[in-house]
Amino acid sequence: MEKKVYQLHDIVMMKKPHPCGVNEMEIIRMGMDIRIKCTGCKHSILMPRSEFEKKMKKVLRTAAGSEEA
């Protein structure tokens, strides 16, 4: 299984959408826990890194602004 590469301020797609209907999240804090913010309603969620890696589907846009295929 490939290692998913992500960094601070990346926009990521989660496997399940947020209750507001958007499944795009911005990474706003990284460490042992990762805090992500919904791009739709701006609600933020703190979760352990292991849980985040299971729930993340793919990186949509990197912080540099380049599109990842």
PDB file of N, CA, C and O in Angstrom:
ATOM      1  N   MET A   1       0.848  -1.187   0.000  1.00  0.00           N
ATOM      2  CA  MET A   1       0.000   0.000   0.000  1.00  0.00           C
ATOM      3  C   MET A   1       0.886   1.239   0.000  1.00  0.00           C
ATOM      4  O   MET A   1       1.841   1.326   0.750  1.00  0.00           O
ATOM      5  N   GLU A   2       0.551   2.194  -0.867  1.00  0.00           N
ATOM      6  CA  GLU A   2       1.368   3.400  -0.960  1.00  0.00           C
ATOM      7  C   GLU A   2       1.115   4.353   0.199  1.00  0.00           C
ATOM      8  O   GLU A   2       0.018   4.402   0.751  1.00  0.00           O
ATOM      9  N   LYS A   3       2.151   5.068   0.576  1.00  0.00           N
ATOM     10  CA  LYS A   3       2.049   6.051   1.661  1.00  0.00           C
ATOM     11  C   LYS A   3       1.470   7.332   1.086  1.00  0.00           C
ATOM     12  O   LYS A   3       1.939   7.830   0.069  1.00  0.00           O
ATOM     13  N   LYS A   4       0.419   7.851   1.722  1.00  0.00           N
ATOM     14  CA  LYS A   4      -0.202   9.079   1.258  1.00  0.00           C
ATOM     15  C   LYS A   4       0.622  10.267   1.746  1.00  0.00           C
ATOM     16  O   LYS A   4       0.954  10.358   2.914  1.00  0.00           O
ATOM     17  N   VAL A   5       0.988  11.147   0.822  1.00  0.00           N
ATOM     18  CA  VAL A   5       1.808  12.304   1.157  1.00  0.00           C
ATOM     19  C   VAL A   5       0.902  13.524   1.261  1.00  0.00           C
ATOM     20  O   VAL A   5       0.172  13.848   0.326  1.00  0.00           O
ATOM     21  N   TYR A   6       0.954  14.182   2.412  1.00  0.00           N
ATOM     22  CA  TYR A   6       0.153  15.384   2.627  1.00  0.00           C
ATOM     23  C   TYR A   6       0.932  16.319   3.527  1.00  0.00           C
ATOM     24  O   TYR A   6       1.864  15.899   4.213  1.00  0.00           O
ATOM     25  N   GLN A   7       0.584  17.596   3.482  1.00  0.00           N
ATOM     26  CA  GLN A   7       1.265  18.590   4.307  1.00  0.00           C
ATOM     27  C   GLN A   7       0.281  19.648   4.756  1.00  0.00           C
ATOM     28  O   GLN A   7      -0.884  19.618   4.362  1.00  0.00           O
ATOM     29  N   LEU A   8       0.756  20.554   5.578  1.00  0.00           N
ATOM     30  CA  LEU A   8      -0.074  21.615   6.128  1.00  0.00           C
ATOM     31  C   LEU A   8      -0.707  22.447   5.013  1.00  0.00           C
ATOM     32  O   LEU A   8      -0.045  22.760   4.021  1.00  0.00           O
ATOM     33  N   HIS A   9      -1.980  22.774   5.152  1.00  0.00           N
ATOM     34  CA  HIS A   9      -2.769  23.593   4.228  1.00  0.00           C
ATOM     35  C   HIS A   9      -3.120  22.900   2.921  1.00  0.00           C
ATOM     36  O   HIS A   9      -3.603  23.545   2.001  1.00  0.00           O
ATOM     37  N   ASP A  10      -2.910  21.588   2.822  1.00  0.00           N
ATOM     38  CA  ASP A  10      -3.392  20.838   1.659  1.00  0.00           C
ATOM     39  C   ASP A  10      -4.906  20.698   1.766  1.00  0.00           C
ATOM     40  O   ASP A  10      -5.452  20.654   2.867  1.00  0.00           O
ATOM     41  N   ILE A  11      -5.572  20.593   0.623  1.00  0.00           N
ATOM     42  CA  ILE A  11      -7.007  20.298   0.577  1.00  0.00           C
ATOM     43  C   ILE A  11      -7.118  18.807   0.263  1.00  0.00           C
ATOM     44  O   ILE A  11      -6.582  18.344  -0.745  1.00  0.00           O
ATOM     45  N   VAL A  12      -7.759  18.053   1.171  1.00  0.00           N
ATOM     46  CA  VAL A  12      -7.867  16.604   1.000  1.00  0.00           C
ATOM     47  C   VAL A  12      -9.332  16.181   0.875  1.00  0.00           C
ATOM     48  O   VAL A  12     -10.223  16.871   1.349  1.00  0.00           O
ATOM     49  N   MET A  13      -9.551  15.048   0.209  1.00  0.00           N
ATOM     50  CA  MET A  13     -10.890  14.482   0.090  1.00  0.00           C
ATOM     51  C   MET A  13     -11.001  13.356   1.103  1.00  0.00           C
ATOM     52  O   MET A  13     -10.126  12.496   1.170  1.00  0.00           O
ATOM     53  N   MET A  14     -12.071  13.376   1.891  1.00  0.00           N
ATOM     54  CA  MET A  14     -12.304  12.329   2.875  1.00  0.00           C
ATOM     55  C   MET A  14     -13.220  11.269   2.258  1.00  0.00           C
ATOM     56  O   MET A  14     -13.927  11.538   1.287  1.00  0.00           O
ATOM     57  N   LYS A  15     -13.215  10.067   2.830  1.00  0.00           N
ATOM     58  CA  LYS A  15     -14.056   8.980   2.317  1.00  0.00           C
ATOM     59  C   LYS A  15     -15.537   9.278   2.508  1.00  0.00           C
ATOM     60  O   LYS A  15     -16.353   8.967   1.650  1.00  0.00           O
ATOM     61  N   LYS A  16     -15.878   9.883   3.652  1.00  0.00           N
ATOM     62  CA  LYS A  16     -17.277  10.244   3.917  1.00  0.00           C
ATOM     63  C   LYS A  16     -17.398  11.756   3.955  1.00  0.00           C
ATOM     64  O   LYS A  16     -16.542  12.426   4.529  1.00  0.00           O
ATOM     65  N   PRO A  17     -18.453  12.328   3.378  1.00  0.00           N
ATOM     66  CA  PRO A  17     -18.619  13.784   3.438  1.00  0.00           C
ATOM     67  C   PRO A  17     -18.978  14.270   4.844  1.00  0.00           C
ATOM     68  O   PRO A  17     -19.515  13.512   5.652  1.00  0.00           O
ATOM     69  N   HIS A  18     -18.683  15.515   5.114  1.00  0.00           N
ATOM     70  CA  HIS A  18     -19.061  16.170   6.369  1.00  0.00           C
ATOM     71  C   HIS A  18     -20.586  16.299   6.363  1.00  0.00           C
ATOM     72  O   HIS A  18     -21.192  16.334   5.291  1.00  0.00           O
ATOM     73  N   PRO A  19     -21.243  16.384   7.511  1.00  0.00           N
ATOM     74  CA  PRO A  19     -22.709  16.503   7.535  1.00  0.00           C
ATOM     75  C   PRO A  19     -23.260  17.675   6.699  1.00  0.00           C
ATOM     76  O   PRO A  19     -24.402  17.627   6.263  1.00  0.00           O
ATOM     77  N   CYS A  20     -22.448  18.700   6.444  1.00  0.00           N
ATOM     78  CA  CYS A  20     -22.916  19.825   5.617  1.00  0.00           C
ATOM     79  C   CYS A  20     -22.939  19.452   4.133  1.00  0.00           C
ATOM     80  O   CYS A  20     -23.442  20.220   3.312  1.00  0.00           O
ATOM     81  N   GLY A  21     -22.400  18.283   3.763  1.00  0.00           N
ATOM     82  CA  GLY A  21     -22.452  17.810   2.386  1.00  0.00           C
ATOM     83  C   GLY A  21     -21.148  17.943   1.602  1.00  0.00           C
ATOM     84  O   GLY A  21     -21.059  17.493   0.472  1.00  0.00           O
ATOM     85  N   VAL A  22     -20.126  18.560   2.180  1.00  0.00           N
ATOM     86  CA  VAL A  22     -18.844  18.764   1.497  1.00  0.00           C
ATOM     87  C   VAL A  22     -17.848  17.727   2.011  1.00  0.00           C
ATOM     88  O   VAL A  22     -17.804  17.463   3.198  1.00  0.00           O
ATOM     89  N   ASN A  23     -17.058  17.111   1.113  1.00  0.00           N
ATOM     90  CA  ASN A  23     -16.042  16.179   1.605  1.00  0.00           C
ATOM     91  C   ASN A  23     -14.627  16.678   1.333  1.00  0.00           C
ATOM     92  O   ASN A  23     -13.684  15.907   1.307  1.00  0.00           O
ATOM     93  N   GLU A  24     -14.472  17.995   1.146  1.00  0.00           N
ATOM     94  CA  GLU A  24     -13.150  18.611   1.016  1.00  0.00           C
ATOM     95  C   GLU A  24     -12.778  19.257   2.341  1.00  0.00           C
ATOM     96  O   GLU A  24     -13.559  20.010   2.907  1.00  0.00           O
ATOM     97  N   MET A  25     -11.595  18.929   2.837  1.00  0.00           N
ATOM     98  CA  MET A  25     -11.116  19.453   4.110  1.00  0.00           C
ATOM     99  C   MET A  25      -9.728  20.050   3.922  1.00  0.00           C
ATOM    100  O   MET A  25      -8.942  19.547   3.127  1.00  0.00           O
ATOM    101  N   GLU A  26      -9.426  21.100   4.696  1.00  0.00           N
ATOM    102  CA  GLU A  26      -8.094  21.699   4.677  1.00  0.00           C
ATOM    103  C   GLU A  26      -7.365  21.281   5.947  1.00  0.00           C
ATOM    104  O   GLU A  26      -7.923  21.347   7.041  1.00  0.00           O
ATOM    105  N   ILE A  27      -6.115  20.838   5.815  1.00  0.00           N
ATOM    106  CA  ILE A  27      -5.305  20.474   6.981  1.00  0.00           C
ATOM    107  C   ILE A  27      -4.792  21.770   7.602  1.00  0.00           C
ATOM    108  O   ILE A  27      -4.084  22.534   6.943  1.00  0.00           O
ATOM    109  N   ILE A  28      -5.186  22.041   8.866  1.00  0.00           N
ATOM    110  CA  ILE A  28      -4.769  23.290   9.501  1.00  0.00           C
ATOM    111  C   ILE A  28      -3.829  23.070  10.684  1.00  0.00           C
ATOM    112  O   ILE A  28      -3.286  24.025  11.223  1.00  0.00           O
ATOM    113  N   ARG A  29      -3.604  21.813  11.097  1.00  0.00           N
ATOM    114  CA  ARG A  29      -2.639  21.535  12.158  1.00  0.00           C
ATOM    115  C   ARG A  29      -2.144  20.110  11.991  1.00  0.00           C
ATOM    116  O   ARG A  29      -2.932  19.209  11.714  1.00  0.00           O
ATOM    117  N   MET A  30      -0.835  19.925  12.141  1.00  0.00           N
ATOM    118  CA  MET A  30      -0.266  18.584  12.045  1.00  0.00           C
ATOM    119  C   MET A  30       0.641  18.311  13.230  1.00  0.00           C
ATOM    120  O   MET A  30       1.350  19.193  13.693  1.00  0.00           O
ATOM    121  N   GLY A  31       0.591  17.095  13.721  1.00  0.00           N
ATOM    122  CA  GLY A  31       1.408  16.640  14.837  1.00  0.00           C
ATOM    123  C   GLY A  31       0.992  15.216  15.122  1.00  0.00           C
ATOM    124  O   GLY A  31       0.703  14.461  14.206  1.00  0.00           O
ATOM    125  N   MET A  32       0.918  14.841  16.402  1.00  0.00           N
ATOM    126  CA  MET A  32       0.382  13.522  16.758  1.00  0.00           C
ATOM    127  C   MET A  32      -1.076  13.449  16.325  1.00  0.00           C
ATOM    128  O   MET A  32      -1.552  12.411  15.888  1.00  0.00           O
ATOM    129  N   ASP A  33      -1.769  14.572  16.465  1.00  0.00           N
ATOM    130  CA  ASP A  33      -3.162  14.704  16.011  1.00  0.00           C
ATOM    131  C   ASP A  33      -3.171  15.620  14.801  1.00  0.00           C
ATOM    132  O   ASP A  33      -2.281  16.446  14.631  1.00  0.00           O
ATOM    133  N   ILE A  34      -4.196  15.485  13.979  1.00  0.00           N
ATOM    134  CA  ILE A  34      -4.340  16.352  12.807  1.00  0.00           C
ATOM    135  C   ILE A  34      -5.674  17.071  12.918  1.00  0.00           C
ATOM    136  O   ILE A  34      -6.701  16.450  13.195  1.00  0.00           O
ATOM    137  N   ARG A  35      -5.660  18.389  12.719  1.00  0.00           N
ATOM    138  CA  ARG A  35      -6.889  19.172  12.721  1.00  0.00           C
ATOM    139  C   ARG A  35      -7.198  19.538  11.280  1.00  0.00           C
ATOM    140  O   ARG A  35      -6.354  20.057  10.565  1.00  0.00           O
ATOM    141  N   ILE A  36      -8.423  19.208  10.870  1.00  0.00           N
ATOM    142  CA  ILE A  36      -8.873  19.543   9.524  1.00  0.00           C
ATOM    143  C   ILE A  36     -10.082  20.467   9.632  1.00  0.00           C
ATOM    144  O   ILE A  36     -10.826  20.419  10.603  1.00  0.00           O
ATOM    145  N   LYS A  37     -10.239  21.325   8.609  1.00  0.00           N
ATOM    146  CA  LYS A  37     -11.340  22.283   8.593  1.00  0.00           C
ATOM    147  C   LYS A  37     -12.158  22.058   7.330  1.00  0.00           C
ATOM    148  O   LYS A  37     -11.601  21.979   6.235  1.00  0.00           O
ATOM    149  N   CYS A  38     -13.458  21.955   7.487  1.00  0.00           N
ATOM    150  CA  CYS A  38     -14.370  21.781   6.359  1.00  0.00           C
ATOM    151  C   CYS A  38     -14.321  23.030   5.483  1.00  0.00           C
ATOM    152  O   CYS A  38     -14.416  24.142   5.996  1.00  0.00           O
ATOM    153  N   THR A  39     -14.175  22.848   4.161  1.00  0.00           N
ATOM    154  CA  THR A  39     -14.121  24.004   3.268  1.00  0.00           C
ATOM    155  C   THR A  39     -15.508  24.596   3.036  1.00  0.00           C
ATOM    156  O   THR A  39     -15.628  25.702   2.547  1.00  0.00           O
ATOM    157  N   GLY A  40     -16.556  23.846   3.402  1.00  0.00           N
ATOM    158  CA  GLY A  40     -17.915  24.344   3.234  1.00  0.00           C
ATOM    159  C   GLY A  40     -18.380  25.202   4.397  1.00  0.00           C
ATOM    160  O   GLY A  40     -18.590  26.404   4.264  1.00  0.00           O
ATOM    161  N   CYS A  41     -18.480  24.596   5.583  1.00  0.00           N
ATOM    162  CA  CYS A  41     -19.041  25.296   6.743  1.00  0.00           C
ATOM    163  C   CYS A  41     -17.990  25.800   7.727  1.00  0.00           C
ATOM    164  O   CYS A  41     -18.327  26.403   8.743  1.00  0.00           O
ATOM    165  N   LYS A  42     -16.696  25.545   7.452  1.00  0.00           N
ATOM    166  CA  LYS A  42     -15.561  26.001   8.278  1.00  0.00           C
ATOM    167  C   LYS A  42     -15.483  25.339   9.660  1.00  0.00           C
ATOM    168  O   LYS A  42     -14.750  25.795  10.510  1.00  0.00           O
ATOM    169  N   HIS A  43     -16.207  24.246   9.874  1.00  0.00           N
ATOM    170  CA  HIS A  43     -16.134  23.508  11.143  1.00  0.00           C
ATOM    171  C   HIS A  43     -14.805  22.760  11.177  1.00  0.00           C
ATOM    172  O   HIS A  43     -14.381  22.206  10.165  1.00  0.00           O
ATOM    173  N   SER A  44     -14.124  22.745  12.333  1.00  0.00           N
ATOM    174  CA  SER A  44     -12.850  22.029  12.406  1.00  0.00           C
ATOM    175  C   SER A  44     -12.982  20.785  13.277  1.00  0.00           C
ATOM    176  O   SER A  44     -13.753  20.755  14.228  1.00  0.00           O
ATOM    177  N   ILE A  45     -12.207  19.763  12.924  1.00  0.00           N
ATOM    178  CA  ILE A  45     -12.246  18.463  13.581  1.00  0.00           C
ATOM    179  C   ILE A  45     -10.820  18.063  13.928  1.00  0.00           C
ATOM    180  O   ILE A  45      -9.931  18.174  13.086  1.00  0.00           O
ATOM    181  N   LEU A  46     -10.599  17.584  15.166  1.00  0.00           N
ATOM    182  CA  LEU A  46      -9.293  17.099  15.598  1.00  0.00           C
ATOM    183  C   LEU A  46      -9.372  15.585  15.703  1.00  0.00           C
ATOM    184  O   LEU A  46     -10.292  15.054  16.322  1.00  0.00           O
ATOM    185  N   MET A  47      -8.434  14.891  15.046  1.00  0.00           N
ATOM    186  CA  MET A  47      -8.425  13.431  15.109  1.00  0.00           C
ATOM    187  C   MET A  47      -6.988  12.915  15.137  1.00  0.00           C
ATOM    188  O   MET A  47      -6.088  13.597  14.655  1.00  0.00           O
ATOM    189  N   PRO A  48      -6.785  11.728  15.711  1.00  0.00           N
ATOM    190  CA  PRO A  48      -5.442  11.144  15.701  1.00  0.00           C
ATOM    191  C   PRO A  48      -4.964  10.923  14.261  1.00  0.00           C
ATOM    192  O   PRO A  48      -5.763  10.678  13.355  1.00  0.00           O
ATOM    193  N   ARG A  49      -3.653  11.019  14.044  1.00  0.00           N
ATOM    194  CA  ARG A  49      -3.072  10.856  12.705  1.00  0.00           C
ATOM    195  C   ARG A  49      -3.462   9.515  12.085  1.00  0.00           C
ATOM    196  O   ARG A  49      -3.787   9.453  10.896  1.00  0.00           O
ATOM    197  N   SER A  50      -3.463   8.427  12.870  1.00  0.00           N
ATOM    198  CA  SER A  50      -3.796   7.109  12.327  1.00  0.00           C
ATOM    199  C   SER A  50      -5.234   7.072  11.807  1.00  0.00           C
ATOM    200  O   SER A  50      -5.504   6.492  10.753  1.00  0.00           O
ATOM    201  N   GLU A  51      -6.143   7.703  12.536  1.00  0.00           N
ATOM    202  CA  GLU A  51      -7.554   7.752  12.108  1.00  0.00           C
ATOM    203  C   GLU A  51      -7.688   8.599  10.847  1.00  0.00           C
ATOM    204  O   GLU A  51      -8.407   8.244   9.914  1.00  0.00           O
ATOM    205  N   PHE A  52      -6.965   9.724  10.804  1.00  0.00           N
ATOM    206  CA  PHE A  52      -7.006  10.603   9.629  1.00  0.00           C
ATOM    207  C   PHE A  52      -6.525   9.857   8.384  1.00  0.00           C
ATOM    208  O   PHE A  52      -7.144   9.944   7.331  1.00  0.00           O
ATOM    209  N   GLU A  53      -5.424   9.108   8.512  1.00  0.00           N
ATOM    210  CA  GLU A  53      -4.878   8.382   7.358  1.00  0.00           C
ATOM    211  C   GLU A  53      -5.844   7.316   6.848  1.00  0.00           C
ATOM    212  O   GLU A  53      -5.888   7.037   5.656  1.00  0.00           O
ATOM    213  N   LYS A  54      -6.645   6.729   7.753  1.00  0.00           N
ATOM    214  CA  LYS A  54      -7.651   5.744   7.333  1.00  0.00           C
ATOM    215  C   LYS A  54      -8.815   6.422   6.612  1.00  0.00           C
ATOM    216  O   LYS A  54      -9.359   5.877   5.663  1.00  0.00           O
ATOM    217  N   LYS A  55      -9.213   7.612   7.082  1.00  0.00           N
ATOM    218  CA  LYS A  55     -10.393   8.291   6.545  1.00  0.00           C
ATOM    219  C   LYS A  55     -10.113   9.158   5.318  1.00  0.00           C
ATOM    220  O   LYS A  55     -11.041   9.517   4.601  1.00  0.00           O
ATOM    221  N   MET A  56      -8.833   9.495   5.078  1.00  0.00           N
ATOM    222  CA  MET A  56      -8.497  10.329   3.927  1.00  0.00           C
ATOM    223  C   MET A  56      -8.483   9.502   2.655  1.00  0.00           C
ATOM    224  O   MET A  56      -7.927   8.411   2.627  1.00  0.00           O
ATOM    225  N   LYS A  57      -9.116  10.015   1.608  1.00  0.00           N
ATOM    226  CA  LYS A  57      -9.157   9.317   0.333  1.00  0.00           C
ATOM    227  C   LYS A  57      -7.982   9.745  -0.547  1.00  0.00           C
ATOM    228  O   LYS A  57      -7.238   8.917  -1.022  1.00  0.00           O
ATOM    229  N   LYS A  58      -7.828  11.060  -0.776  1.00  0.00           N
ATOM    230  CA  LYS A  58      -6.719  11.553  -1.596  1.00  0.00           C
ATOM    231  C   LYS A  58      -6.508  13.047  -1.378  1.00  0.00           C
ATOM    232  O   LYS A  58      -7.381  13.735  -0.851  1.00  0.00           O
ATOM    233  N   VAL A  59      -5.338  13.518  -1.813  1.00  0.00           N
ATOM    234  CA  VAL A  59      -5.018  14.942  -1.755  1.00  0.00           C
ATOM    235  C   VAL A  59      -5.538  15.572  -3.049  1.00  0.00           C
ATOM    236  O   VAL A  59      -5.196  15.124  -4.143  1.00  0.00           O
ATOM    237  N   LEU A  60      -6.399  16.585  -2.925  1.00  0.00           N
ATOM    238  CA  LEU A  60      -6.939  17.256  -4.105  1.00  0.00           C
ATOM    239  C   LEU A  60      -6.039  18.384  -4.581  1.00  0.00           C
ATOM    240  O   LEU A  60      -5.723  18.479  -5.752  1.00  0.00           O
ATOM    241  N   ARG A  61      -5.648  19.245  -3.646  1.00  0.00           N
ATOM    242  CA  ARG A  61      -4.762  20.364  -3.992  1.00  0.00           C
ATOM    243  C   ARG A  61      -3.705  20.486  -2.907  1.00  0.00           C
ATOM    244  O   ARG A  61      -4.017  20.430  -1.733  1.00  0.00           O
ATOM    245  N   THR A  62      -2.446  20.655  -3.324  1.00  0.00           N
ATOM    246  CA  THR A  62      -1.383  20.828  -2.349  1.00  0.00           C
ATOM    247  C   THR A  62      -1.319  22.297  -1.939  1.00  0.00           C
ATOM    248  O   THR A  62      -1.872  23.164  -2.610  1.00  0.00           O
ATOM    249  N   ALA A  63      -0.607  22.561  -0.867  1.00  0.00           N
ATOM    250  CA  ALA A  63      -0.455  23.937  -0.363  1.00  0.00           C
ATOM    251  C   ALA A  63       0.214  24.823  -1.403  1.00  0.00           C
ATOM    252  O   ALA A  63      -0.055  26.020  -1.476  1.00  0.00           O
ATOM    253  N   ALA A  64       1.068  24.230  -2.243  1.00  0.00           N
ATOM    254  CA  ALA A  64       1.757  24.991  -3.299  1.00  0.00           C
ATOM    255  C   ALA A  64       0.789  25.400  -4.406  1.00  0.00           C
ATOM    256  O   ALA A  64       1.096  26.259  -5.222  1.00  0.00           O
ATOM    257  N   GLY A  65      -0.382  24.758  -4.465  1.00  0.00           N
ATOM    258  CA  GLY A  65      -1.390  25.104  -5.462  1.00  0.00           C
ATOM    259  C   GLY A  65      -1.366  24.214  -6.698  1.00  0.00           C
ATOM    260  O   GLY A  65      -2.183  24.368  -7.575  1.00  0.00           O
ATOM    261  N   SER A  66      -0.435  23.265  -6.751  1.00  0.00           N
ATOM    262  CA  SER A  66      -0.373  22.384  -7.910  1.00  0.00           C
ATOM    263  C   SER A  66      -1.359  21.239  -7.750  1.00  0.00           C
ATOM    264  O   SER A  66      -1.621  20.774  -6.658  1.00  0.00           O
ATOM    265  N   GLU A  67      -1.911  20.775  -8.845  1.00  0.00           N
ATOM    266  CA  GLU A  67      -2.897  19.696  -8.834  1.00  0.00           C
ATOM    267  C   GLU A  67      -2.161  18.359  -8.827  1.00  0.00           C
ATOM    268  O   GLU A  67      -1.202  18.159  -9.562  1.00  0.00           O
ATOM    269  N   GLU A  68      -2.597  17.431  -7.977  1.00  0.00           N
ATOM    270  CA  GLU A  68      -1.972  16.113  -7.916  1.00  0.00           C
ATOM    271  C   GLU A  68      -2.849  15.103  -8.660  1.00  0.00           C
ATOM    272  O   GLU A  68      -4.055  15.074  -8.486  1.00  0.00           O
ATOM    273  N   ALA A  69      -2.238  14.296  -9.499  1.00  0.00           N
ATOM    274  CA  ALA A  69      -3.004  13.341 -10.315  1.00  0.00           C
ATOM    275  C   ALA A  69      -3.207  12.030  -9.600  1.00  0.00           C
ATOM    276  O   ALA A  69      -2.469  11.608  -8.796  1.00  0.00           O
TER     277      ALA A  69
END
